[in-house]
mmCIF file of C-alpha atoms and ligand atoms in Angstrom:
data_model
loop_
_atom_site.group_PDB
_atom_site.id
_atom_site.type_symbol
_atom_site.label_atom_id
_atom_site.label_comp_id
_atom_site.label_asym_id
_atom_site.label_seq_id
_atom_site.Cartn_x
_atom_site.Cartn_y
_atom_site.Cartn_z
ATOM 1 C CA MET Q 6 -118.991 -39.287 41.579
ATOM 2 C CA ASP Q 7 -115.859 -37.329 42.309
ATOM 3 C CA ASN Q 8 -113.861 -37.292 39.087
ATOM 4 C CA HIS Q 9 -111.217 -35.034 40.549
ATOM 5 C CA ALA Q 10 -110.328 -37.513 43.321
ATOM 6 C CA THR Q 11 -110.182 -40.359 40.787
ATOM 7 C CA VAL Q 12 -107.773 -38.418 38.561
ATOM 8 C CA GLU Q 13 -105.629 -37.532 41.570
ATOM 9 C CA ARG Q 14 -105.461 -41.182 42.594
ATOM 10 C CA TYR Q 15 -104.324 -42.220 39.090
ATOM 11 C CA GLU Q 16 -101.723 -39.469 39.143
ATOM 12 C CA ARG Q 17 -100.349 -40.625 42.476
ATOM 13 C CA VAL Q 18 -100.176 -44.225 41.264
ATOM 14 C CA TRP Q 19 -98.339 -43.175 38.086
ATOM 15 C CA LEU Q 20 -95.952 -40.908 40.006
ATOM 16 C CA ALA Q 21 -95.170 -43.745 42.419
ATOM 17 C CA PHE Q 22 -94.707 -46.147 39.495
ATOM 18 C CA GLY Q 23 -92.351 -43.690 37.763
ATOM 19 C CA MET Q 24 -90.280 -43.208 40.916
ATOM 20 C CA VAL Q 25 -90.042 -46.949 41.523
ATOM 21 C CA MET Q 26 -88.888 -47.472 37.916
ATOM 22 C CA ILE Q 27 -86.198 -44.796 38.351
ATOM 23 C CA LEU Q 28 -84.935 -46.637 41.447
ATOM 24 C CA VAL Q 29 -85.049 -49.966 39.562
ATOM 25 C CA PHE Q 30 -83.051 -48.389 36.721
ATOM 26 C CA ILE Q 31 -80.422 -46.945 39.096
ATOM 27 C CA GLY Q 32 -80.227 -50.309 40.883
ATOM 28 C CA LEU Q 33 -79.759 -52.241 37.637
ATOM 29 C CA THR Q 34 -77.073 -49.815 36.451
ATOM 30 C CA ALA Q 35 -75.232 -50.150 39.772
ATOM 31 C CA TYR Q 36 -75.545 -53.946 39.600
ATOM 32 C CA ILE Q 37 -74.123 -54.100 36.052
ATOM 33 C CA VAL Q 38 -71.200 -51.807 36.919
ATOM 34 C CA ILE Q 39 -70.424 -53.791 40.099
ATOM 35 C CA SER Q 40 -70.799 -57.241 38.494
ATOM 36 C CA HIS Q 41 -69.215 -56.535 35.080
ATOM 37 C CA GLY Q 42 -66.904 -53.620 35.846
ATOM 38 C CA ASN Q 43 -67.162 -50.125 34.461
ATOM 39 C CA THR Q 44 -66.843 -50.490 30.699
ATOM 40 C CA ILE Q 45 -68.369 -47.137 29.811
ATOM 41 C CA PRO Q 46 -66.530 -45.902 26.689
ATOM 42 C CA ARG Q 47 -64.448 -42.761 27.162
ATOM 43 C CA ALA Q 48 -63.027 -40.188 24.813
ATOM 44 C CA GLY Q 49 -59.490 -41.232 23.859
ATOM 45 C CA GLY Q 50 -58.594 -38.273 21.654
ATOM 46 C CA VAL Q 51 -58.910 -37.393 18.009
ATOM 47 C CA VAL Q 52 -57.118 -38.641 14.887
ATOM 48 C CA ASP Q 53 -56.844 -37.613 11.262
ATOM 49 C CA VAL Q 54 -59.004 -40.216 9.465
ATOM 50 C CA SER Q 55 -56.930 -39.991 6.291
ATOM 51 C CA LYS Q 56 -53.753 -40.958 8.217
ATOM 52 C CA VAL Q 57 -55.055 -43.768 10.459
ATOM 53 C CA ARG Q 58 -53.570 -46.406 8.120
ATOM 54 C CA SER Q 59 -50.285 -44.636 7.460
ATOM 55 C CA GLU Q 60 -49.204 -42.652 10.534
ATOM 56 C CA GLY Q 61 -49.237 -42.881 14.305
ATOM 57 C CA GLU Q 62 -50.089 -45.660 16.732
ATOM 58 C CA PHE Q 63 -53.057 -46.962 14.745
ATOM 59 C CA ALA Q 64 -51.011 -47.564 11.608
ATOM 60 C CA ASN Q 65 -49.381 -50.335 13.615
ATOM 61 C CA PRO Q 66 -52.311 -52.080 15.341
ATOM 62 C CA ARG Q 67 -50.953 -54.155 18.199
ATOM 63 C CA VAL Q 68 -51.097 -55.224 21.822
ATOM 64 C CA VAL Q 69 -48.507 -53.474 24.014
ATOM 65 C CA GLU Q 70 -47.692 -54.970 27.404
ATOM 66 C CA THR Q 71 -47.167 -52.255 30.022
ATOM 67 C CA ALA Q 72 -46.284 -52.269 33.726
ATOM 68 C CA GLU Q 73 -50.012 -51.925 34.552
ATOM 69 C CA GLY Q 74 -51.415 -54.342 31.972
ATOM 70 C CA TYR Q 75 -52.013 -53.958 28.261
ATOM 71 C CA THR Q 76 -52.710 -51.204 25.793
ATOM 72 C CA VAL Q 77 -54.378 -52.300 22.568
ATOM 73 C CA TYR Q 78 -54.197 -50.056 19.512
ATOM 74 C CA ALA Q 79 -56.992 -51.315 17.314
ATOM 75 C CA GLN Q 80 -58.618 -50.434 14.021
ATOM 76 C CA ALA Q 81 -62.211 -51.231 13.121
ATOM 77 C CA PHE Q 82 -62.419 -51.049 9.314
ATOM 78 C CA THR Q 83 -64.661 -52.220 6.471
ATOM 79 C CA TYR Q 84 -64.787 -55.203 7.141
ATOM 80 C CA GLY Q 85 -62.755 -56.432 10.030
ATOM 81 C CA TYR Q 86 -60.548 -55.580 12.968
ATOM 82 C CA LEU Q 87 -56.831 -55.086 13.381
ATOM 83 C CA PRO Q 88 -55.183 -56.820 15.089
ATOM 84 C CA ALA Q 89 -57.426 -59.644 13.842
ATOM 85 C CA GLU Q 90 -56.640 -61.495 17.034
ATOM 86 C CA ILE Q 91 -55.973 -59.719 20.325
ATOM 87 C CA ARG Q 92 -54.198 -61.852 22.941
ATOM 88 C CA VAL Q 93 -54.039 -60.875 26.619
ATOM 89 C CA LYS Q 94 -53.690 -62.602 29.967
ATOM 90 C CA GLN Q 95 -56.461 -62.700 32.547
ATOM 91 C CA GLY Q 96 -56.316 -60.471 35.629
ATOM 92 C CA LYS Q 97 -54.520 -57.512 34.030
ATOM 93 C CA PRO Q 98 -56.307 -54.322 32.969
ATOM 94 C CA VAL Q 99 -56.609 -53.979 29.196
ATOM 95 C CA THR Q 100 -56.960 -50.490 27.767
ATOM 96 C CA PHE Q 101 -58.558 -50.679 24.342
ATOM 97 C CA LEU Q 102 -57.929 -47.668 22.104
ATOM 98 C CA ILE Q 103 -59.961 -48.074 18.951
ATOM 99 C CA THR Q 104 -60.532 -45.935 15.878
ATOM 100 C CA SER Q 105 -61.769 -46.300 12.322
ATOM 101 C CA PRO Q 106 -60.075 -45.335 9.055
ATOM 102 C CA ASP Q 107 -63.372 -45.240 7.138
ATOM 103 C CA VAL Q 108 -66.934 -45.313 8.523
ATOM 104 C CA GLN Q 109 -68.641 -45.880 11.843
ATOM 105 C CA HIS Q 110 -68.356 -49.390 13.301
ATOM 106 C CA GLY Q 111 -69.185 -51.260 16.485
ATOM 107 C CA PHE Q 112 -66.905 -53.141 18.871
ATOM 108 C CA TYR Q 113 -69.182 -55.469 20.768
ATOM 109 C CA LEU Q 114 -67.212 -57.993 22.778
ATOM 110 C CA GLU Q 115 -69.395 -61.069 23.179
ATOM 111 C CA GLY Q 116 -69.798 -62.277 26.757
ATOM 112 C CA THR Q 117 -69.005 -58.836 28.213
ATOM 113 C CA ASN Q 118 -70.867 -55.533 28.406
ATOM 114 C CA ILE Q 119 -68.312 -53.806 26.186
ATOM 115 C CA ASN Q 120 -70.174 -52.345 23.223
ATOM 116 C CA PRO Q 121 -68.841 -48.949 22.106
ATOM 117 C CA GLN Q 122 -69.358 -47.165 18.813
ATOM 118 C CA ILE Q 123 -66.205 -46.503 16.829
ATOM 119 C CA VAL Q 124 -66.494 -43.162 15.091
ATOM 120 C CA PRO Q 125 -64.037 -42.014 12.372
ATOM 121 C CA GLY Q 126 -61.837 -39.181 13.616
ATOM 122 C CA TYR Q 127 -62.179 -40.162 17.261
ATOM 123 C CA VAL Q 128 -60.444 -42.667 19.523
ATOM 124 C CA THR Q 129 -62.721 -44.705 21.774
ATOM 125 C CA LYS Q 130 -61.156 -45.838 25.041
ATOM 126 C CA VAL Q 131 -62.482 -48.783 27.048
ATOM 127 C CA VAL Q 132 -60.727 -50.343 30.034
ATOM 128 C CA HIS Q 133 -61.518 -53.872 31.160
ATOM 129 C CA THR Q 134 -59.903 -56.641 33.205
ATOM 130 C CA PHE Q 135 -60.829 -60.143 32.080
ATOM 131 C CA ASP Q 136 -61.170 -62.470 35.049
ATOM 132 C CA LYS Q 137 -61.121 -65.829 33.260
ATOM 133 C CA PRO Q 138 -59.680 -67.433 30.152
ATOM 134 C CA ALA Q 139 -62.039 -67.205 27.190
ATOM 135 C CA THR Q 140 -62.306 -66.384 23.525
ATOM 136 C CA HIS Q 141 -64.562 -63.404 22.897
ATOM 137 C CA ARG Q 142 -65.755 -62.610 19.409
ATOM 138 C CA ILE Q 143 -65.702 -58.940 18.434
ATOM 139 C CA VAL Q 144 -68.894 -58.110 16.551
ATOM 140 C CA CYS Q 145 -69.727 -54.973 14.554
ATOM 141 C CA ASN Q 146 -72.982 -53.497 15.833
ATOM 142 C CA GLU Q 147 -73.229 -50.517 13.492
ATOM 143 C CA TYR Q 148 -74.380 -51.047 9.934
ATOM 144 C CA CYS Q 149 -71.300 -50.152 7.881
ATOM 145 C CA GLY Q 150 -71.858 -51.585 4.415
ATOM 146 C CA ILE Q 151 -72.234 -54.777 2.408
ATOM 147 C CA GLY Q 152 -69.763 -56.750 4.560
ATOM 148 C CA HIS Q 153 -71.179 -55.623 7.905
ATOM 149 C CA ALA Q 154 -72.678 -59.000 8.826
ATOM 150 C CA ALA Q 155 -69.318 -60.710 8.274
ATOM 151 C CA MET Q 156 -67.247 -58.240 10.300
ATOM 152 C CA PHE Q 157 -65.665 -60.066 13.216
ATOM 153 C CA GLY Q 158 -62.552 -60.006 15.348
ATOM 154 C CA LYS Q 159 -61.344 -61.948 18.322
ATOM 155 C CA VAL Q 160 -60.020 -61.368 21.829
ATOM 156 C CA VAL Q 161 -58.288 -64.373 23.359
ATOM 157 C CA VAL Q 162 -57.844 -64.237 27.130
ATOM 158 C CA GLU Q 163 -55.223 -66.648 28.432
ATOM 159 C CA LYS Q 164 -54.570 -67.894 31.936
HETATM 160 CU CU1 LIG D 227 -68.479 -52.547 10.671
HETATM 161 CU CU2 LIG D 227 -70.781 -53.002 10.646
#
């Protein structure tokens, strides 16, 4: 019995399997980006955690309508989101700028593939265009304390 040939055959099968899985992974990633839009979180700058609530854009959480669409200045805090309700119209790009005045939180937008971490000291930027009216719950996906499971917000997309 030729053990060497058997081992080589297994190796070839595993190499082929690995390469196929890489192609599947690239294909799935491309499919998600094409079907859902590119919602990969980007760096949006840094902030002084101790001043998030008192100074700068994030001290006044709000939705700003711009010529291109909307800019949302949002806070994720223990335990909720500001603005508590974000209202935008469908078909216009929404730039979410999100930071935290305390600990790390999540910003998962139900029904979308938006799911960034919100890290104190940093601004997370996510751009998305909603294509139909809907109400999306914002859910915290990072354990942040006793009220974590009750930490919700809301994005209302209007026609
Ligand atoms: Cu905020 Cu969990």
